[in-house]
Structure formats: structure tokens, C-alpha cells
């Protein structure tokens, strides 16, 4: 099992933001902003564009619902959606609250958050999910 699959089944701990039977969302451990979330399919697939059309469509709808929860929890101009996948070979969408283009610069220094802050952020998103 790859690292994100282990996260999705709870074998590796994560700060859960949302889930359903097919997809899982959790906080990025090196966030660009408070609320930076990763959305993954539970099924193991590396490259997002190898996903079947139906699965990809459902994945995107789930990501949309998570993005709406993030925006309610952390007001921002928009929630950016970024797909890289160069580090972890399990398809994932980054959802990042942004006010400007500079907020999606992956080279900038990541936030250092405490355990309590990660807990608080994920709880806020969870409470907004599905409203
Ligand atoms: P990418 O594959 O999109 O280039 O980057 C992978 C992202 O996953 C990075 O932003 C990195 O911080 C995040 N990441 C890598 N390993 C873990 C992990 O074990 N837990 C969490 N929560 N995030 C991770």
C-alpha cells in the first residue's frame, strides 16, 4: 500500500477534513496556508489523468464540496486547485485558500503549525463539510 492509501485507511495518522466511501481529504503536512488540504481517491492510482472518466468526475465533485467547506472555514478570495503529484505517486488534488497568485508558490516557506493548530483547522473544515 502506498503512503496515501495508508493515510486513507487510518494506518498512518492524518488530520481528516472529509471522507466518503471513495475519497478522503486531509491536511497537507507542509501547508502553504491554513486550510491547505489534499484530496485523494481511496483507489490506488498514481496519475490523475489515468482515472476513469466517471471516477474523475466524482473526484472533482468531492473536491468541490471540500473546497466549499474550506472557504467557509477560512474565508479567502478563492480556493485554488493544484495537481502536481511529483512527490507522492498517488493521485491527489491540492486545495489551497488564496488571495493572490503568490499564495500558490510551492517554493515559499511552508507554515509550521502545532499539533493543536492542525487539529483545530481540520475540525473547522469537517464541521463545514456537507452544510
Ligand atoms: P506533490 O506529490 O503534489 O508534488 O506533493 C505531495 C504533497 O503531499 C506535499 O505538499 C507534501 O507536503 C504532502 N505530503 C507528503 N507526505 C505526506 C504525509 O505523510 N502526510 C501529509 N498529510 N501530507 C504529506
PDB file of C-alpha atoms and ligand atoms in Angstrom:
ATOM      1  CA  UNK A   1       0.000   0.000   0.000  1.00  0.00           C
ATOM      2  CA  UNK A   2       1.329   3.481  -0.784  1.00  0.00           C
ATOM      3  CA  UNK A   3       1.600   6.220   1.850  1.00  0.00           C
ATOM      4  CA  UNK A   4      -1.660   7.988   0.942  1.00  0.00           C
ATOM      5  CA  UNK A   5      -3.601   4.698   0.899  1.00  0.00           C
ATOM      6  CA  UNK A   6      -2.273   4.036   4.396  1.00  0.00           C
ATOM      7  CA  UNK A   7      -3.497   7.504   5.403  1.00  0.00           C
ATOM      8  CA  UNK A   8      -6.946   6.847   3.887  1.00  0.00           C
ATOM      9  CA  UNK A   9      -7.392   3.634   5.911  1.00  0.00           C
ATOM     10  CA  UNK A  10      -6.009   5.217   9.104  1.00  0.00           C
ATOM     11  CA  UNK A  11      -2.821   3.135   9.194  1.00  0.00           C
ATOM     12  CA  UNK A  12      -0.849   6.394   9.115  1.00  0.00           C
ATOM     13  CA  UNK A  13      -2.417   9.257  11.106  1.00  0.00           C
ATOM     14  CA  UNK A  14      -3.719  12.356   9.342  1.00  0.00           C
ATOM     15  CA  UNK A  15      -5.861  15.390  10.064  1.00  0.00           C
ATOM     16  CA  UNK A  16      -9.088  14.342   8.384  1.00  0.00           C
ATOM     17  CA  UNK A  17     -11.145  17.060   6.684  1.00  0.00           C
ATOM     18  CA  UNK A  18     -13.790  14.965   4.887  1.00  0.00           C
ATOM     19  CA  UNK A  19     -14.428  11.498   3.527  1.00  0.00           C
ATOM     20  CA  UNK A  20     -16.848   9.214   1.757  1.00  0.00           C
ATOM     21  CA  UNK A  21     -16.583   5.626   0.585  1.00  0.00           C
ATOM     22  CA  UNK A  22     -14.466   6.561  -2.469  1.00  0.00           C
ATOM     23  CA  UNK A  23     -12.492   9.650  -1.480  1.00  0.00           C
ATOM     24  CA  UNK A  24     -10.613  11.089   1.502  1.00  0.00           C
ATOM     25  CA  UNK A  25      -9.439  14.626   2.332  1.00  0.00           C
ATOM     26  CA  UNK A  26      -6.783  15.567   4.896  1.00  0.00           C
ATOM     27  CA  UNK A  27      -4.473  18.461   5.721  1.00  0.00           C
ATOM     28  CA  UNK A  28      -1.172  18.727   3.887  1.00  0.00           C
ATOM     29  CA  UNK A  29       1.555  18.290   6.485  1.00  0.00           C
ATOM     30  CA  UNK A  30       3.611  21.132   4.898  1.00  0.00           C
ATOM     31  CA  UNK A  31       0.876  23.683   4.246  1.00  0.00           C
ATOM     32  CA  UNK A  32       1.156  26.787   2.107  1.00  0.00           C
ATOM     33  CA  UNK A  33      -1.790  28.260   4.027  1.00  0.00           C
ATOM     34  CA  UNK A  34      -4.150  27.365   6.844  1.00  0.00           C
ATOM     35  CA  UNK A  35      -6.652  25.008   5.266  1.00  0.00           C
ATOM     36  CA  UNK A  36      -4.284  23.559   2.609  1.00  0.00           C
ATOM     37  CA  UNK A  37      -5.906  20.187   2.023  1.00  0.00           C
ATOM     38  CA  UNK A  38      -5.158  17.130  -0.096  1.00  0.00           C
ATOM     39  CA  UNK A  39      -7.994  15.189  -1.691  1.00  0.00           C
ATOM     40  CA  UNK A  40      -7.355  11.600  -2.788  1.00  0.00           C
ATOM     41  CA  UNK A  41      -9.221   8.635  -4.231  1.00  0.00           C
ATOM     42  CA  UNK A  42      -9.148   5.600  -1.952  1.00  0.00           C
ATOM     43  CA  UNK A  43      -8.337   3.510  -5.018  1.00  0.00           C
ATOM     44  CA  UNK A  44      -4.630   3.367  -5.789  1.00  0.00           C
ATOM     45  CA  UNK A  45      -3.868   5.280  -8.956  1.00  0.00           C
ATOM     46  CA  UNK A  46      -0.768   7.375  -9.498  1.00  0.00           C
ATOM     47  CA  UNK A  47      -1.600   9.775 -12.319  1.00  0.00           C
ATOM     48  CA  UNK A  48      -4.881  11.682 -12.058  1.00  0.00           C
ATOM     49  CA  UNK A  49      -5.460  11.529 -15.810  1.00  0.00           C
ATOM     50  CA  UNK A  50      -5.290   7.735 -15.716  1.00  0.00           C
ATOM     51  CA  UNK A  51      -8.540   7.781 -13.728  1.00  0.00           C
ATOM     52  CA  UNK A  52     -11.681   6.605 -15.496  1.00  0.00           C
ATOM     53  CA  UNK A  53     -13.959   9.432 -16.661  1.00  0.00           C
ATOM     54  CA  UNK A  54     -16.739   8.636 -14.148  1.00  0.00           C
ATOM     55  CA  UNK A  55     -14.311   8.323 -11.271  1.00  0.00           C
ATOM     56  CA  UNK A  56     -12.567  11.567 -12.187  1.00  0.00           C
ATOM     57  CA  UNK A  57     -15.916  13.383 -12.392  1.00  0.00           C
ATOM     58  CA  UNK A  58     -16.926  12.118  -8.941  1.00  0.00           C
ATOM     59  CA  UNK A  59     -13.493  13.003  -7.585  1.00  0.00           C
ATOM     60  CA  UNK A  60     -13.876  16.570  -8.823  1.00  0.00           C
ATOM     61  CA  UNK A  61     -17.348  16.909  -7.304  1.00  0.00           C
ATOM     62  CA  UNK A  62     -15.991  15.686  -3.967  1.00  0.00           C
ATOM     63  CA  UNK A  63     -13.082  18.173  -4.239  1.00  0.00           C
ATOM     64  CA  UNK A  64     -15.620  20.929  -4.937  1.00  0.00           C
ATOM     65  CA  UNK A  65     -17.545  20.083  -1.768  1.00  0.00           C
ATOM     66  CA  UNK A  66     -14.320  20.091   0.257  1.00  0.00           C
ATOM     67  CA  UNK A  67     -13.288  23.423  -1.317  1.00  0.00           C
ATOM     68  CA  UNK A  68     -16.635  24.935  -0.312  1.00  0.00           C
ATOM     69  CA  UNK A  69     -16.108  23.760   3.267  1.00  0.00           C
ATOM     70  CA  UNK A  70     -12.560  25.190   3.282  1.00  0.00           C
ATOM     71  CA  UNK A  71     -13.809  28.570   2.048  1.00  0.00           C
ATOM     72  CA  UNK A  72     -16.473  28.744   4.732  1.00  0.00           C
ATOM     73  CA  UNK A  73     -13.911  27.798   7.393  1.00  0.00           C
ATOM     74  CA  UNK A  74     -11.153  30.072   6.036  1.00  0.00           C
ATOM     75  CA  UNK A  75     -12.605  32.993   4.094  1.00  0.00           C
ATOM     76  CA  UNK A  76     -10.459  33.782   1.042  1.00  0.00           C
ATOM     77  CA  UNK A  77     -10.877  35.094  -2.496  1.00  0.00           C
ATOM     78  CA  UNK A  78     -10.851  31.607  -3.937  1.00  0.00           C
ATOM     79  CA  UNK A  79      -9.742  28.075  -3.169  1.00  0.00           C
ATOM     80  CA  UNK A  80      -7.099  27.110  -5.717  1.00  0.00           C
ATOM     81  CA  UNK A  81      -6.936  23.617  -7.111  1.00  0.00           C
ATOM     82  CA  UNK A  82      -3.453  22.394  -7.985  1.00  0.00           C
ATOM     83  CA  UNK A  83      -2.339  18.992  -9.228  1.00  0.00           C
ATOM     84  CA  UNK A  84       1.369  18.161  -9.160  1.00  0.00           C
ATOM     85  CA  UNK A  85       1.942  14.615  -7.974  1.00  0.00           C
ATOM     86  CA  UNK A  86       5.715  14.742  -8.375  1.00  0.00           C
ATOM     87  CA  UNK A  87       6.444  13.716  -4.785  1.00  0.00           C
ATOM     88  CA  UNK A  88       3.761  11.188  -3.915  1.00  0.00           C
ATOM     89  CA  UNK A  89       2.660   8.652  -6.555  1.00  0.00           C
ATOM     90  CA  UNK A  90      -0.989   8.526  -5.516  1.00  0.00           C
ATOM     91  CA  UNK A  91      -3.357  10.903  -7.319  1.00  0.00           C
ATOM     92  CA  UNK A  92      -4.173  13.974  -5.240  1.00  0.00           C
ATOM     93  CA  UNK A  93      -5.609  17.447  -5.622  1.00  0.00           C
ATOM     94  CA  UNK A  94      -4.178  20.284  -3.525  1.00  0.00           C
ATOM     95  CA  UNK A  95      -6.882  22.704  -2.332  1.00  0.00           C
ATOM     96  CA  UNK A  96      -5.339  25.959  -1.120  1.00  0.00           C
ATOM     97  CA  UNK A  97      -7.124  29.090   0.153  1.00  0.00           C
ATOM     98  CA  UNK A  98      -5.721  32.026  -1.816  1.00  0.00           C
ATOM     99  CA  UNK A  99      -6.000  35.799  -2.023  1.00  0.00           C
ATOM    100  CA  UNK A 100      -3.322  36.246  -4.679  1.00  0.00           C
ATOM    101  CA  UNK A 101      -1.247  34.262  -7.167  1.00  0.00           C
ATOM    102  CA  UNK A 102       1.720  34.371  -4.777  1.00  0.00           C
ATOM    103  CA  UNK A 103      -0.225  32.145  -2.382  1.00  0.00           C
ATOM    104  CA  UNK A 104       0.299  29.130  -4.656  1.00  0.00           C
ATOM    105  CA  UNK A 105       4.077  29.415  -4.861  1.00  0.00           C
ATOM    106  CA  UNK A 106       5.251  25.933  -3.851  1.00  0.00           C
ATOM    107  CA  UNK A 107       8.791  27.235  -3.346  1.00  0.00           C
ATOM    108  CA  UNK A 108       7.863  29.518  -0.500  1.00  0.00           C
ATOM    109  CA  UNK A 109       8.495  28.548   3.100  1.00  0.00           C
ATOM    110  CA  UNK A 110       5.734  26.311   4.382  1.00  0.00           C
ATOM    111  CA  UNK A 111       3.791  27.113   7.542  1.00  0.00           C
ATOM    112  CA  UNK A 112       4.934  25.474  10.744  1.00  0.00           C
ATOM    113  CA  UNK A 113       1.783  24.567  12.630  1.00  0.00           C
ATOM    114  CA  UNK A 114       1.417  22.921  16.008  1.00  0.00           C
ATOM    115  CA  UNK A 115      -0.493  19.711  16.550  1.00  0.00           C
ATOM    116  CA  UNK A 116      -3.250  21.767  18.198  1.00  0.00           C
ATOM    117  CA  UNK A 117      -3.446  24.091  15.183  1.00  0.00           C
ATOM    118  CA  UNK A 118      -3.704  21.179  12.728  1.00  0.00           C
ATOM    119  CA  UNK A 119      -6.442  19.674  14.907  1.00  0.00           C
ATOM    120  CA  UNK A 120      -8.322  22.959  15.050  1.00  0.00           C
ATOM    121  CA  UNK A 121      -8.082  23.593  11.290  1.00  0.00           C
ATOM    122  CA  UNK A 122      -9.249  20.102  10.313  1.00  0.00           C
ATOM    123  CA  UNK A 123     -12.106  20.229  12.838  1.00  0.00           C
ATOM    124  CA  UNK A 124     -13.267  23.541  11.355  1.00  0.00           C
ATOM    125  CA  UNK A 125     -13.303  22.112   7.816  1.00  0.00           C
ATOM    126  CA  UNK A 126     -15.029  18.908   8.968  1.00  0.00           C
ATOM    127  CA  UNK A 127     -17.734  20.932  10.659  1.00  0.00           C
ATOM    128  CA  UNK A 128     -18.366  22.913   7.443  1.00  0.00           C
ATOM    129  CA  UNK A 129     -18.327  19.874   5.135  1.00  0.00           C
ATOM    130  CA  UNK A 130     -21.741  18.892   3.827  1.00  0.00           C
ATOM    131  CA  UNK A 131     -23.543  22.005   5.099  1.00  0.00           C
TER     132      UNK A 131
HETATM  133  P1  LIG B   1       3.144  16.502  -4.805  1.00  0.00           P
HETATM  134  O1  LIG B   1       3.213  14.988  -4.982  1.00  0.00           O
HETATM  135  O2  LIG B   1       1.795  17.053  -5.159  1.00  0.00           O
HETATM  136  O3  LIG B   1       4.263  17.189  -5.508  1.00  0.00           O
HETATM  137  O4  LIG B   1       3.362  16.805  -3.253  1.00  0.00           O
HETATM  138  C1  LIG B   1       2.897  15.941  -2.252  1.00  0.00           C
HETATM  139  C2  LIG B   1       2.320  16.740  -1.100  1.00  0.00           C
HETATM  140  O5  LIG B   1       1.974  15.801  -0.087  1.00  0.00           O
HETATM  141  C3  LIG B   1       3.276  17.749  -0.463  1.00  0.00           C
HETATM  142  O6  LIG B   1       2.647  19.019  -0.390  1.00  0.00           O
HETATM  143  C4  LIG B   1       3.584  17.162   0.922  1.00  0.00           C
HETATM  144  O7  LIG B   1       3.697  18.162   1.918  1.00  0.00           O
HETATM  145  C5  LIG B   1       2.392  16.269   1.178  1.00  0.00           C
HETATM  146  N1  LIG B   1       2.721  15.096   1.968  1.00  0.00           N
HETATM  147  C6  LIG B   1       3.717  14.208   1.713  1.00  0.00           C
HETATM  148  N2  LIG B   1       3.721  13.214   2.625  1.00  0.00           N
HETATM  149  C7  LIG B   1       2.693  13.483   3.477  1.00  0.00           C
HETATM  150  C8  LIG B   1       2.196  12.813   4.632  1.00  0.00           C
HETATM  151  O8  LIG B   1       2.687  11.771   5.063  1.00  0.00           O
HETATM  152  N3  LIG B   1       1.129  13.386   5.247  1.00  0.00           N
HETATM  153  C9  LIG B   1       0.536  14.529   4.788  1.00  0.00           C
HETATM  154  N4  LIG B   1      -0.514  14.992   5.476  1.00  0.00           N
HETATM  155  N5  LIG B   1       0.995  15.194   3.713  1.00  0.00           N
HETATM  156  C10 LIG B   1       2.058  14.681   3.055  1.00  0.00           C
END
